[in-house]
Amino acid sequence: MAPLRLALAQVNPTVGDIDGNVELVLHWTRQAVARGAHLVAFPEMMLTGYPVEDLALRHSFVTASRQALESLPARLAAAGLGETPVIVGYLDDRGDSPAGPIPIAGSPAGKPSNAAAWLYRGRVVARATKHHLPNYGVFDEYRYFQPGSTLSVTRLHGIDVALTICEDIWQDGGPVAVTRRARAGLLLVVNASPYELNKDDVRLELTGRRSAEAGCPLAYVNMVGAQDELVFDGDSIVVSESGQVLARGGQFVEDLLVLDLDLAEAVSDASATLPASEPSAGIQIVRTEISAEPLPSYPMQPGPVAQRLTDEAEIYAALVTGMRDYTVKNGFSSVVIALSGGIDSALTATIATDALGAAAVHGVSMPSRYSSEHSTSDAADLAGRLGLHYRVVPIEPMVATYLANVELTGLAEENLQARVRGTVLMGLSNQYGHLVLAPGNKSELAVGYTTLYGDSVGGFAPLKDVPKTLVWRLAAWRNKSAEEHGQQPPIPENSISKPPSAELRPGQLDTDSLPPYHVLDDILGDYVEQDRGVAELIAAGFEPELVDRVLRMVDAAEYKRRQYPPGTKISFKAFGRDRRLPITNRWRERVKPGS
Amino acid sequence: MAPLRLALAQVNPTVGDIDGNVELVLHWTRQAVARGAHLVAFPEMMLTGYPVEDLALRHSFVTASRQALESLPARLAAAGLGETPVIVGYLDDRGDSPAGPIPIAGSPAGKPSNAAAWLYRGRVVARATKHHLPNYGVFDEYRYFQPGSTLSVTRLHGIDVALTICEDIWQDGGPVAVTRRARAGLLLVVNASPYELNKDDVRLELTGRRSAEAGCPLAYVNMVGAQDELVFDGDSIVVSESGQVLARGGQFVEDLLVLDLDLAEAVSDASATLPASEPSAGIQIVRTEISAEPLPSYPMQPGPVAQRLTDEAEIYAALVTGMRDYTVKNGFSSVVIALSGGIDSALTATIATDALGAAAVHGVSMPSRYSSEHSTSDAADLAGRLGLHYRVVPIEPMVATYLANVELTGLAEENLQARVRGTVLMGLSNQYGHLVLAPGNKSELAVGYTTLYGDSVGGFAPLKDVPKTLVWRLAAWRNKSAEEHGQQPPIPENSISKPPSAELRPGQLDTDSLPPYHVLDDILGDYVEQDRGVAELIAAGFEPELVDRVLRMVDAAEYKRRQYPPGTKISFKAFGRDRRLPITNRWRERVKPGS
């Protein structure tokens, strides 16, 4: 056995900001070296951010990524950090096959690869290429990358370290199996693995299982921070060969996980290539040596194991991170939110305040003739509790002027009110540079209970993937959490307890048009997230007529979802890049007569 | 040699409308049989429409497609059409490998396949599965399908007919090479190949080349009609082994292409499987026999060769088809358009009128205090020429009321005017059920010269993929075409000749903010369509400062494009599903100092 002090840098790069991301690598490597690390690992696509989407098809961008990678070792060395090997993910314009790029059926050749490199003493000394390319859910990696065909194994202080990238450990076979055959002492996995509820449990199970398959400890470093709809939760993990957790990073925080590992020493150099008849055929081991001798023994430090957040705390942290990074990375320093006195806008404003501070949050109450008294008083109460900027802009004069000039009645008049509010918000955005936050939740968006260009206006929609019942749970949790910390609960109790209403006509309630939210969310979970058909929904006990009504609403609202702002994905299947349905779509799940 | 009368049914299915698509098959098979066809072929994914996107992941939908396929032969037989073999594309819940579904790395197992089947005498007698899955541009077929591993060869009247699907002939090797080795007498290709400018020329060259490689004539049947952003142009083609065009269908019209072919008779049944060392290894030939004996000779008819449209006529037909099908397939019977007196809204209204008839088109002039006199007079002139419904709604009262209640100046005031217009349009849409058409062009959308929730409101944007210079060309062409047919040119000459202006402040011209459109469109062609970087643009002769300014505008406008309505793709790379960039993106192509 031989010791190694490993540092996993769980950091927050920005897509496209190659210079800024290089600075992050320098900054965190300096911290790691100061703490005595022998090896520092950064996430997948560290230098470019992730996902870069079609930037991967732009030659100038791919070249810039490779050039940044190639100039980085000299910068590390110049900063006195050259003696500690650093692993960074980046976009490479080459594949790793000696035979040239591997063609992917149906795609033009010459694709870049999703790569990671070892940097040491001023040089790039080894390189790994992602083998398994995810192409489901939010992932489209067959569009962008050529797959790798090698496994990089690098000897450092007498320990063979195998390097793989993200999906490589989510699929059976391939790099993990080859790691075992290479008799590596450590399997290092660099990741940009987006958050979704319960994924931390899945990752823990997965890393434990793969370490056993690889026959060595596994170190998993993940990105943190948000990119458009995706949020990365960090949650870096180191497990022993038997699946025991040796260290775990915090969730939704930048973190440097440093720990000492006692690892199996490398054996001989025999058998660098596997026989072609093996299941892992096609993956060739590429070995590199940095230092063959184990380090002399030293007092070893265990790694920290960060406490897990509760489900509510975890989701809330995801929403705060997603909202903050969208705002900041897009150059905004303030936001504006319509405060209706209802629960959605109250939770949205609370998230914004937790993300940016109250000084950056502007609330606007825009009462109409149909607004209840409590709509303004609850909004003012919320603003007071949070310490927001707050103003009132009654919309009646504008609404009346439209109605005097264009004949609008019924639904057209209801929607007009929402659109006047949207226009006021966008005016304030243009005038003061605020980002507009749309307060809509996933349940509303699913059934189209939202006005296009009305309450749906905005640059970002923090609750887009949060069902209404979860909105209430999060609001209650946030208030309780404040109380536990001796603070005033931010959300007025009345906003939580009153029956939801759009207040676009006298006495209107959401339940006039929709089933109770606990029923609605149950159906939506099955239909939207699980893609279940009518027969399965009815078999699950839902009333056929209700199923029919809800599914028709969902199907008919696709055009509204297409023009909705992005929002943070927290569920297994979010609207947006995750669930991709045509607008023109005559398929209707049908309830069979008599069923 | 043996004769065969082939019918290619170039028809317009609707996504999700399985029942309606089955009726189309019955209707067109009846026509083909009446014309004596021995074999009728329908496009790829005929029963489901194309692309179905994530409907392919819904079990109930895939099952419905297969059930429709399996019940169709009996319906054809019951209608007296069972003696003529029919080929239809559909979605199958099975792959074609005897070993079960083929796993695609990075994807859950159990995917459906993009299939086509031979129907004859009440039964499904043979089945083909798409081998090459396109996964670039607008295509995401690795997300949805498992690839096929067989080539279906069916003997009909003594002729071996090989059946392949779309991308199978766009990629080298695979099914085409196996067709030659199977010594087929005809290669039949069923397609859902979307239109883009010049693609008909590419298809002609391709079919000629592949027929030579296959060693037999090639018959290519394509879909017609539109689905969201895609439009299918038909343009079905039959070429001889030497690449001579034997028949060609019309563009953007439903068509039944019937012709007699004199084809090589089938040889022996030897060698159904290729040796594993061949380049086409892995594709197994599956042979089926319907009838071994050639037909007695009969008087043979040549096929029609439809005249090609000019570029302008072709693009215009694409835009009319795209706009008509979006409207009709989504259940709308009328549209509303803001008429500014400018060229974009004039062309949009002309397209709408050509698509739906003047009675279905409602034009609204919404002058402000900054509107020129000619803005209303040109709009009225256009409406008169087209015979549209026309009304005037001055926006000054609404604008003034906002300004009296909220402090909005400068750009915020300019945008306010556009948003008041958007709100009026959406009110009329809600009140009367019209679909709102957004008149924006590709150049504006590229640089963000559009007001979010203002002139960008709408369910569909016919000119979304049409650069401004092409808008002018199409307008001039449409007027000239009218004159040639002895009709009044629809578009007022003044709308074509006056300098473009948004008229949101006194004396404003587009050239205040943008370079001249012929320069702008040139840069956009290189940057947006070709993904060229700054260095290449400067090398192409563009002024560095101008390149810098335009690219920054394009990059910064991504958030506006995300919320823009869909519009018909006509170019190599359209905004929307074709060009996929992150919103949060700090990558900026930089002009090097001194370059």
PDB file of C-alpha atoms in Angstrom, chain B residues 215-401:
ATOM      1  CA  GLY B 215     -26.565  -1.562 -59.113  1.00  0.00           C
ATOM      2  CA  CYS B 216     -30.270  -1.021 -59.817  1.00  0.00           C
ATOM      3  CA  PRO B 217     -32.845   1.751 -60.215  1.00  0.00           C
ATOM      4  CA  LEU B 218     -33.715   3.689 -57.094  1.00  0.00           C
ATOM      5  CA  ALA B 219     -37.175   5.005 -56.141  1.00  0.00           C
ATOM      6  CA  TYR B 220     -37.287   7.715 -53.513  1.00  0.00           C
ATOM      7  CA  VAL B 221     -40.630   8.723 -51.997  1.00  0.00           C
ATOM      8  CA  ASN B 222     -40.751  11.751 -49.710  1.00  0.00           C
ATOM      9  CA  MET B 223     -43.306  13.283 -47.399  1.00  0.00           C
ATOM     10  CA  VAL B 224     -44.955  16.619 -48.174  1.00  0.00           C
ATOM     11  CA  GLY B 225     -46.394  19.214 -45.782  1.00  0.00           C
ATOM     12  CA  ALA B 226     -45.192  20.803 -42.578  1.00  0.00           C
ATOM     13  CA  GLN B 227     -44.603  19.907 -38.947  1.00  0.00           C
ATOM     14  CA  ASP B 228     -43.770  22.817 -36.617  1.00  0.00           C
ATOM     15  CA  GLU B 229     -40.441  24.190 -37.934  1.00  0.00           C
ATOM     16  CA  LEU B 230     -39.939  21.593 -40.646  1.00  0.00           C
ATOM     17  CA  VAL B 231     -41.490  21.530 -44.084  1.00  0.00           C
ATOM     18  CA  PHE B 232     -41.295  18.519 -46.383  1.00  0.00           C
ATOM     19  CA  ASP B 233     -41.143  19.336 -50.054  1.00  0.00           C
ATOM     20  CA  GLY B 234     -42.069  16.040 -51.670  1.00  0.00           C
ATOM     21  CA  ASP B 235     -39.775  16.010 -54.725  1.00  0.00           C
ATOM     22  CA  SER B 236     -39.994  12.217 -54.966  1.00  0.00           C
ATOM     23  CA  ILE B 237     -37.557  10.839 -57.520  1.00  0.00           C
ATOM     24  CA  VAL B 238     -37.078   7.674 -59.561  1.00  0.00           C
ATOM     25  CA  VAL B 239     -33.685   7.246 -61.217  1.00  0.00           C
ATOM     26  CA  SER B 240     -32.247   4.502 -63.394  1.00  0.00           C
ATOM     27  CA  GLU B 241     -29.116   2.598 -62.469  1.00  0.00           C
ATOM     28  CA  SER B 242     -27.143   5.089 -64.536  1.00  0.00           C
ATOM     29  CA  GLY B 243     -28.686   8.042 -62.714  1.00  0.00           C
ATOM     30  CA  GLN B 244     -31.157   9.083 -65.401  1.00  0.00           C
ATOM     31  CA  VAL B 245     -34.318  10.682 -63.983  1.00  0.00           C
ATOM     32  CA  LEU B 246     -37.294   8.458 -64.839  1.00  0.00           C
ATOM     33  CA  ALA B 247     -39.893  10.375 -62.838  1.00  0.00           C
ATOM     34  CA  ARG B 248     -40.032  13.254 -60.411  1.00  0.00           C
ATOM     35  CA  GLY B 249     -42.857  14.485 -58.166  1.00  0.00           C
ATOM     36  CA  GLY B 250     -43.981  18.052 -57.676  1.00  0.00           C
ATOM     37  CA  GLN B 251     -42.624  20.267 -54.903  1.00  0.00           C
ATOM     38  CA  PHE B 252     -44.869  21.105 -51.935  1.00  0.00           C
ATOM     39  CA  VAL B 253     -47.892  19.321 -53.394  1.00  0.00           C
ATOM     40  CA  GLU B 254     -49.478  15.987 -52.601  1.00  0.00           C
ATOM     41  CA  ASP B 255     -48.757  13.824 -55.610  1.00  0.00           C
ATOM     42  CA  LEU B 256     -49.093  10.232 -56.759  1.00  0.00           C
ATOM     43  CA  LEU B 257     -46.166   9.397 -58.974  1.00  0.00           C
ATOM     44  CA  VAL B 258     -47.069   6.367 -61.141  1.00  0.00           C
ATOM     45  CA  LEU B 259     -44.701   4.845 -63.683  1.00  0.00           C
ATOM     46  CA  ASP B 260     -43.729   1.550 -65.261  1.00  0.00           C
ATOM     47  CA  LEU B 261     -40.225   0.257 -64.670  1.00  0.00           C
ATOM     48  CA  ASP B 262     -38.393  -2.464 -66.550  1.00  0.00           C
ATOM     49  CA  LEU B 263     -36.327  -4.163 -63.889  1.00  0.00           C
ATOM     50  CA  ALA B 264     -33.787  -6.965 -63.668  1.00  0.00           C
ATOM     51  CA  GLU B 265     -35.308 -10.288 -62.778  1.00  0.00           C
ATOM     52  CA  ALA B 266     -34.234 -11.942 -59.538  1.00  0.00           C
ATOM     53  CA  VAL B 267     -31.473 -14.502 -59.788  1.00  0.00           C
ATOM     54  CA  SER B 268     -31.076 -17.340 -57.282  1.00  0.00           C
ATOM     55  CA  ASP B 269     -31.644 -17.362 -53.546  1.00  0.00           C
ATOM     56  CA  ALA B 270     -28.024 -18.087 -52.742  1.00  0.00           C
ATOM     57  CA  SER B 271     -26.008 -16.278 -50.118  1.00  0.00           C
ATOM     58  CA  ALA B 272     -28.628 -14.645 -47.929  1.00  0.00           C
ATOM     59  CA  THR B 273     -25.936 -13.647 -45.468  1.00  0.00           C
ATOM     60  CA  LEU B 274     -22.722 -11.837 -46.263  1.00  0.00           C
ATOM     61  CA  PRO B 275     -19.354 -13.027 -45.017  1.00  0.00           C
ATOM     62  CA  ALA B 276     -18.327 -11.256 -41.821  1.00  0.00           C
ATOM     63  CA  SER B 277     -15.201  -9.799 -43.360  1.00  0.00           C
ATOM     64  CA  GLU B 278     -17.133  -7.615 -45.826  1.00  0.00           C
ATOM     65  CA  PRO B 279     -17.517  -3.868 -45.177  1.00  0.00           C
ATOM     66  CA  SER B 280     -21.263  -4.401 -44.812  1.00  0.00           C
ATOM     67  CA  ALA B 281     -20.715  -6.959 -42.076  1.00  0.00           C
ATOM     68  CA  GLY B 282     -23.458  -6.959 -39.506  1.00  0.00           C
ATOM     69  CA  ILE B 283     -26.290  -6.308 -41.941  1.00  0.00           C
ATOM     70  CA  GLN B 284     -28.167  -9.470 -42.622  1.00  0.00           C
ATOM     71  CA  ILE B 285     -30.378  -9.880 -45.681  1.00  0.00           C
ATOM     72  CA  VAL B 286     -33.919 -11.027 -44.871  1.00  0.00           C
ATOM     73  CA  ARG B 287     -35.720 -12.316 -47.938  1.00  0.00           C
ATOM     74  CA  THR B 288     -39.475 -12.578 -48.447  1.00  0.00           C
ATOM     75  CA  GLU B 289     -41.353 -13.836 -51.468  1.00  0.00           C
ATOM     76  CA  ILE B 290     -44.702 -12.498 -52.598  1.00  0.00           C
ATOM     77  CA  SER B 291     -44.615 -13.696 -56.204  1.00  0.00           C
ATOM     78  CA  ALA B 292     -41.747 -15.269 -58.106  1.00  0.00           C
ATOM     79  CA  GLU B 293     -43.111 -15.045 -61.638  1.00  0.00           C
ATOM     80  CA  PRO B 294     -42.682 -11.914 -63.759  1.00  0.00           C
ATOM     81  CA  LEU B 295     -45.825 -10.276 -65.060  1.00  0.00           C
ATOM     82  CA  PRO B 296     -46.700 -10.803 -68.718  1.00  0.00           C
ATOM     83  CA  SER B 297     -45.608  -7.815 -70.733  1.00  0.00           C
ATOM     84  CA  TYR B 298     -48.030  -4.901 -71.129  1.00  0.00           C
ATOM     85  CA  PRO B 299     -47.848  -1.415 -72.671  1.00  0.00           C
ATOM     86  CA  MET B 300     -45.559   0.505 -70.360  1.00  0.00           C
ATOM     87  CA  GLN B 301     -46.085   4.120 -69.332  1.00  0.00           C
ATOM     88  CA  PRO B 302     -43.239   6.502 -68.574  1.00  0.00           C
ATOM     89  CA  GLY B 303     -43.394   8.581 -65.401  1.00  0.00           C
ATOM     90  CA  PRO B 304     -44.060  12.307 -65.190  1.00  0.00           C
ATOM     91  CA  VAL B 305     -41.142  14.621 -64.500  1.00  0.00           C
ATOM     92  CA  ALA B 306     -42.459  17.689 -62.686  1.00  0.00           C
ATOM     93  CA  GLN B 307     -40.903  21.011 -63.605  1.00  0.00           C
ATOM     94  CA  ARG B 308     -38.536  22.481 -60.997  1.00  0.00           C
ATOM     95  CA  LEU B 309     -39.522  25.682 -59.231  1.00  0.00           C
ATOM     96  CA  THR B 310     -37.122  28.631 -59.268  1.00  0.00           C
ATOM     97  CA  ASP B 311     -35.348  29.362 -55.976  1.00  0.00           C
ATOM     98  CA  GLU B 312     -37.760  32.153 -55.087  1.00  0.00           C
ATOM     99  CA  ALA B 313     -40.834  30.131 -56.021  1.00  0.00           C
ATOM    100  CA  GLU B 314     -39.529  27.174 -54.065  1.00  0.00           C
ATOM    101  CA  ILE B 315     -38.823  29.169 -50.892  1.00  0.00           C
ATOM    102  CA  TYR B 316     -42.139  30.954 -51.171  1.00  0.00           C
ATOM    103  CA  ALA B 317     -43.967  27.629 -51.537  1.00  0.00           C
ATOM    104  CA  ALA B 318     -42.100  26.335 -48.474  1.00  0.00           C
ATOM    105  CA  LEU B 319     -43.228  29.349 -46.450  1.00  0.00           C
ATOM    106  CA  VAL B 320     -46.846  29.058 -47.598  1.00  0.00           C
ATOM    107  CA  THR B 321     -46.898  25.322 -46.836  1.00  0.00           C
ATOM    108  CA  GLY B 322     -45.244  25.771 -43.447  1.00  0.00           C
ATOM    109  CA  MET B 323     -47.625  28.517 -42.418  1.00  0.00           C
ATOM    110  CA  ARG B 324     -50.746  26.765 -43.729  1.00  0.00           C
ATOM    111  CA  ASP B 325     -50.015  23.439 -42.084  1.00  0.00           C
ATOM    112  CA  TYR B 326     -49.100  24.973 -38.733  1.00  0.00           C
ATOM    113  CA  THR B 327     -52.376  26.879 -38.736  1.00  0.00           C
ATOM    114  CA  VAL B 328     -54.651  24.139 -39.995  1.00  0.00           C
ATOM    115  CA  LYS B 329     -53.076  21.202 -38.158  1.00  0.00           C
ATOM    116  CA  ASN B 330     -53.327  23.163 -34.903  1.00  0.00           C
ATOM    117  CA  GLY B 331     -57.031  23.788 -35.438  1.00  0.00           C
ATOM    118  CA  PHE B 332     -56.999  27.482 -36.332  1.00  0.00           C
ATOM    119  CA  SER B 333     -59.104  28.855 -39.171  1.00  0.00           C
ATOM    120  CA  SER B 334     -57.962  32.475 -39.151  1.00  0.00           C
ATOM    121  CA  VAL B 335     -54.908  34.598 -38.445  1.00  0.00           C
ATOM    122  CA  VAL B 336     -54.233  38.154 -37.312  1.00  0.00           C
ATOM    123  CA  ILE B 337     -51.204  40.220 -38.337  1.00  0.00           C
ATOM    124  CA  ALA B 338     -50.006  43.664 -37.319  1.00  0.00           C
ATOM    125  CA  LEU B 339     -49.557  45.661 -40.536  1.00  0.00           C
ATOM    126  CA  SER B 340     -46.898  48.323 -40.131  1.00  0.00           C
ATOM    127  CA  GLY B 341     -46.695  49.358 -43.764  1.00  0.00           C
ATOM    128  CA  GLY B 342     -43.258  47.730 -43.857  1.00  0.00           C
ATOM    129  CA  ILE B 343     -42.007  44.924 -46.008  1.00  0.00           C
ATOM    130  CA  ASP B 344     -41.951  42.153 -43.370  1.00  0.00           C
ATOM    131  CA  SER B 345     -45.600  42.428 -42.404  1.00  0.00           C
ATOM    132  CA  ALA B 346     -46.571  42.902 -46.057  1.00  0.00           C
ATOM    133  CA  LEU B 347     -44.857  39.677 -47.097  1.00  0.00           C
ATOM    134  CA  THR B 348     -46.223  37.835 -44.044  1.00  0.00           C
ATOM    135  CA  ALA B 349     -49.773  38.911 -44.897  1.00  0.00           C
ATOM    136  CA  THR B 350     -49.291  37.904 -48.537  1.00  0.00           C
ATOM    137  CA  ILE B 351     -48.062  34.453 -47.519  1.00  0.00           C
ATOM    138  CA  ALA B 352     -51.004  34.085 -45.142  1.00  0.00           C
ATOM    139  CA  THR B 353     -53.433  35.075 -47.869  1.00  0.00           C
ATOM    140  CA  ASP B 354     -51.905  32.645 -50.336  1.00  0.00           C
ATOM    141  CA  ALA B 355     -52.042  29.931 -47.668  1.00  0.00           C
ATOM    142  CA  LEU B 356     -55.527  30.431 -46.234  1.00  0.00           C
ATOM    143  CA  GLY B 357     -57.401  32.863 -48.485  1.00  0.00           C
ATOM    144  CA  ALA B 358     -58.082  36.519 -47.753  1.00  0.00           C
ATOM    145  CA  ALA B 359     -61.239  35.802 -45.775  1.00  0.00           C
ATOM    146  CA  ALA B 360     -59.152  34.120 -43.078  1.00  0.00           C
ATOM    147  CA  VAL B 361     -56.653  36.952 -42.699  1.00  0.00           C
ATOM    148  CA  HIS B 362     -57.124  39.921 -40.374  1.00  0.00           C
ATOM    149  CA  GLY B 363     -54.766  42.880 -40.636  1.00  0.00           C
ATOM    150  CA  VAL B 364     -54.472  45.495 -37.928  1.00  0.00           C
ATOM    151  CA  SER B 365     -52.728  48.818 -38.301  1.00  0.00           C
ATOM    152  CA  MET B 366     -51.666  50.200 -34.915  1.00  0.00           C
ATOM    153  CA  PRO B 367     -50.174  53.645 -35.500  1.00  0.00           C
ATOM    154  CA  SER B 368     -48.407  55.535 -32.719  1.00  0.00           C
ATOM    155  CA  ARG B 369     -47.399  59.187 -32.476  1.00  0.00           C
ATOM    156  CA  TYR B 370     -44.117  58.246 -34.168  1.00  0.00           C
ATOM    157  CA  SER B 371     -45.701  56.422 -37.065  1.00  0.00           C
ATOM    158  CA  SER B 372     -45.255  57.993 -40.465  1.00  0.00           C
ATOM    159  CA  GLU B 373     -48.281  58.737 -42.611  1.00  0.00           C
ATOM    160  CA  HIS B 374     -47.202  56.103 -45.088  1.00  0.00           C
ATOM    161  CA  SER B 375     -47.220  53.419 -42.394  1.00  0.00           C
ATOM    162  CA  THR B 376     -50.999  53.490 -42.292  1.00  0.00           C
ATOM    163  CA  SER B 377     -51.530  54.291 -45.966  1.00  0.00           C
ATOM    164  CA  ASP B 378     -49.203  51.487 -47.101  1.00  0.00           C
ATOM    165  CA  ALA B 379     -50.913  49.056 -44.724  1.00  0.00           C
ATOM    166  CA  ALA B 380     -54.339  50.043 -46.041  1.00  0.00           C
ATOM    167  CA  ASP B 381     -53.066  49.746 -49.602  1.00  0.00           C
ATOM    168  CA  LEU B 382     -51.765  46.231 -48.921  1.00  0.00           C
ATOM    169  CA  ALA B 383     -55.031  45.169 -47.251  1.00  0.00           C
ATOM    170  CA  GLY B 384     -56.965  46.504 -50.230  1.00  0.00           C
ATOM    171  CA  ARG B 385     -54.818  44.662 -52.747  1.00  0.00           C
ATOM    172  CA  LEU B 386     -55.059  41.387 -50.825  1.00  0.00           C
ATOM    173  CA  GLY B 387     -58.711  41.845 -49.852  1.00  0.00           C
ATOM    174  CA  LEU B 388     -58.008  41.281 -46.159  1.00  0.00           C
ATOM    175  CA  HIS B 389     -60.093  42.238 -43.195  1.00  0.00           C
ATOM    176  CA  TYR B 390     -58.538  45.468 -42.034  1.00  0.00           C
ATOM    177  CA  ARG B 391     -58.865  47.714 -39.030  1.00  0.00           C
ATOM    178  CA  VAL B 392     -56.991  50.527 -37.368  1.00  0.00           C
ATOM    179  CA  VAL B 393     -56.351  50.625 -33.609  1.00  0.00           C
ATOM    180  CA  PRO B 394     -54.298  53.671 -32.635  1.00  0.00           C
ATOM    181  CA  ILE B 395     -52.120  52.829 -29.631  1.00  0.00           C
ATOM    182  CA  GLU B 396     -51.569  56.368 -28.390  1.00  0.00           C
ATOM    183  CA  PRO B 397     -54.254  56.235 -25.626  1.00  0.00           C
ATOM    184  CA  MET B 398     -52.780  53.059 -24.102  1.00  0.00           C
ATOM    185  CA  VAL B 399     -49.199  54.275 -24.409  1.00  0.00           C
ATOM    186  CA  ALA B 400     -50.097  57.581 -22.765  1.00  0.00           C
ATOM    187  CA  THR B 401     -51.835  55.834 -19.879  1.00  0.00           C
TER     188      THR B 401
END
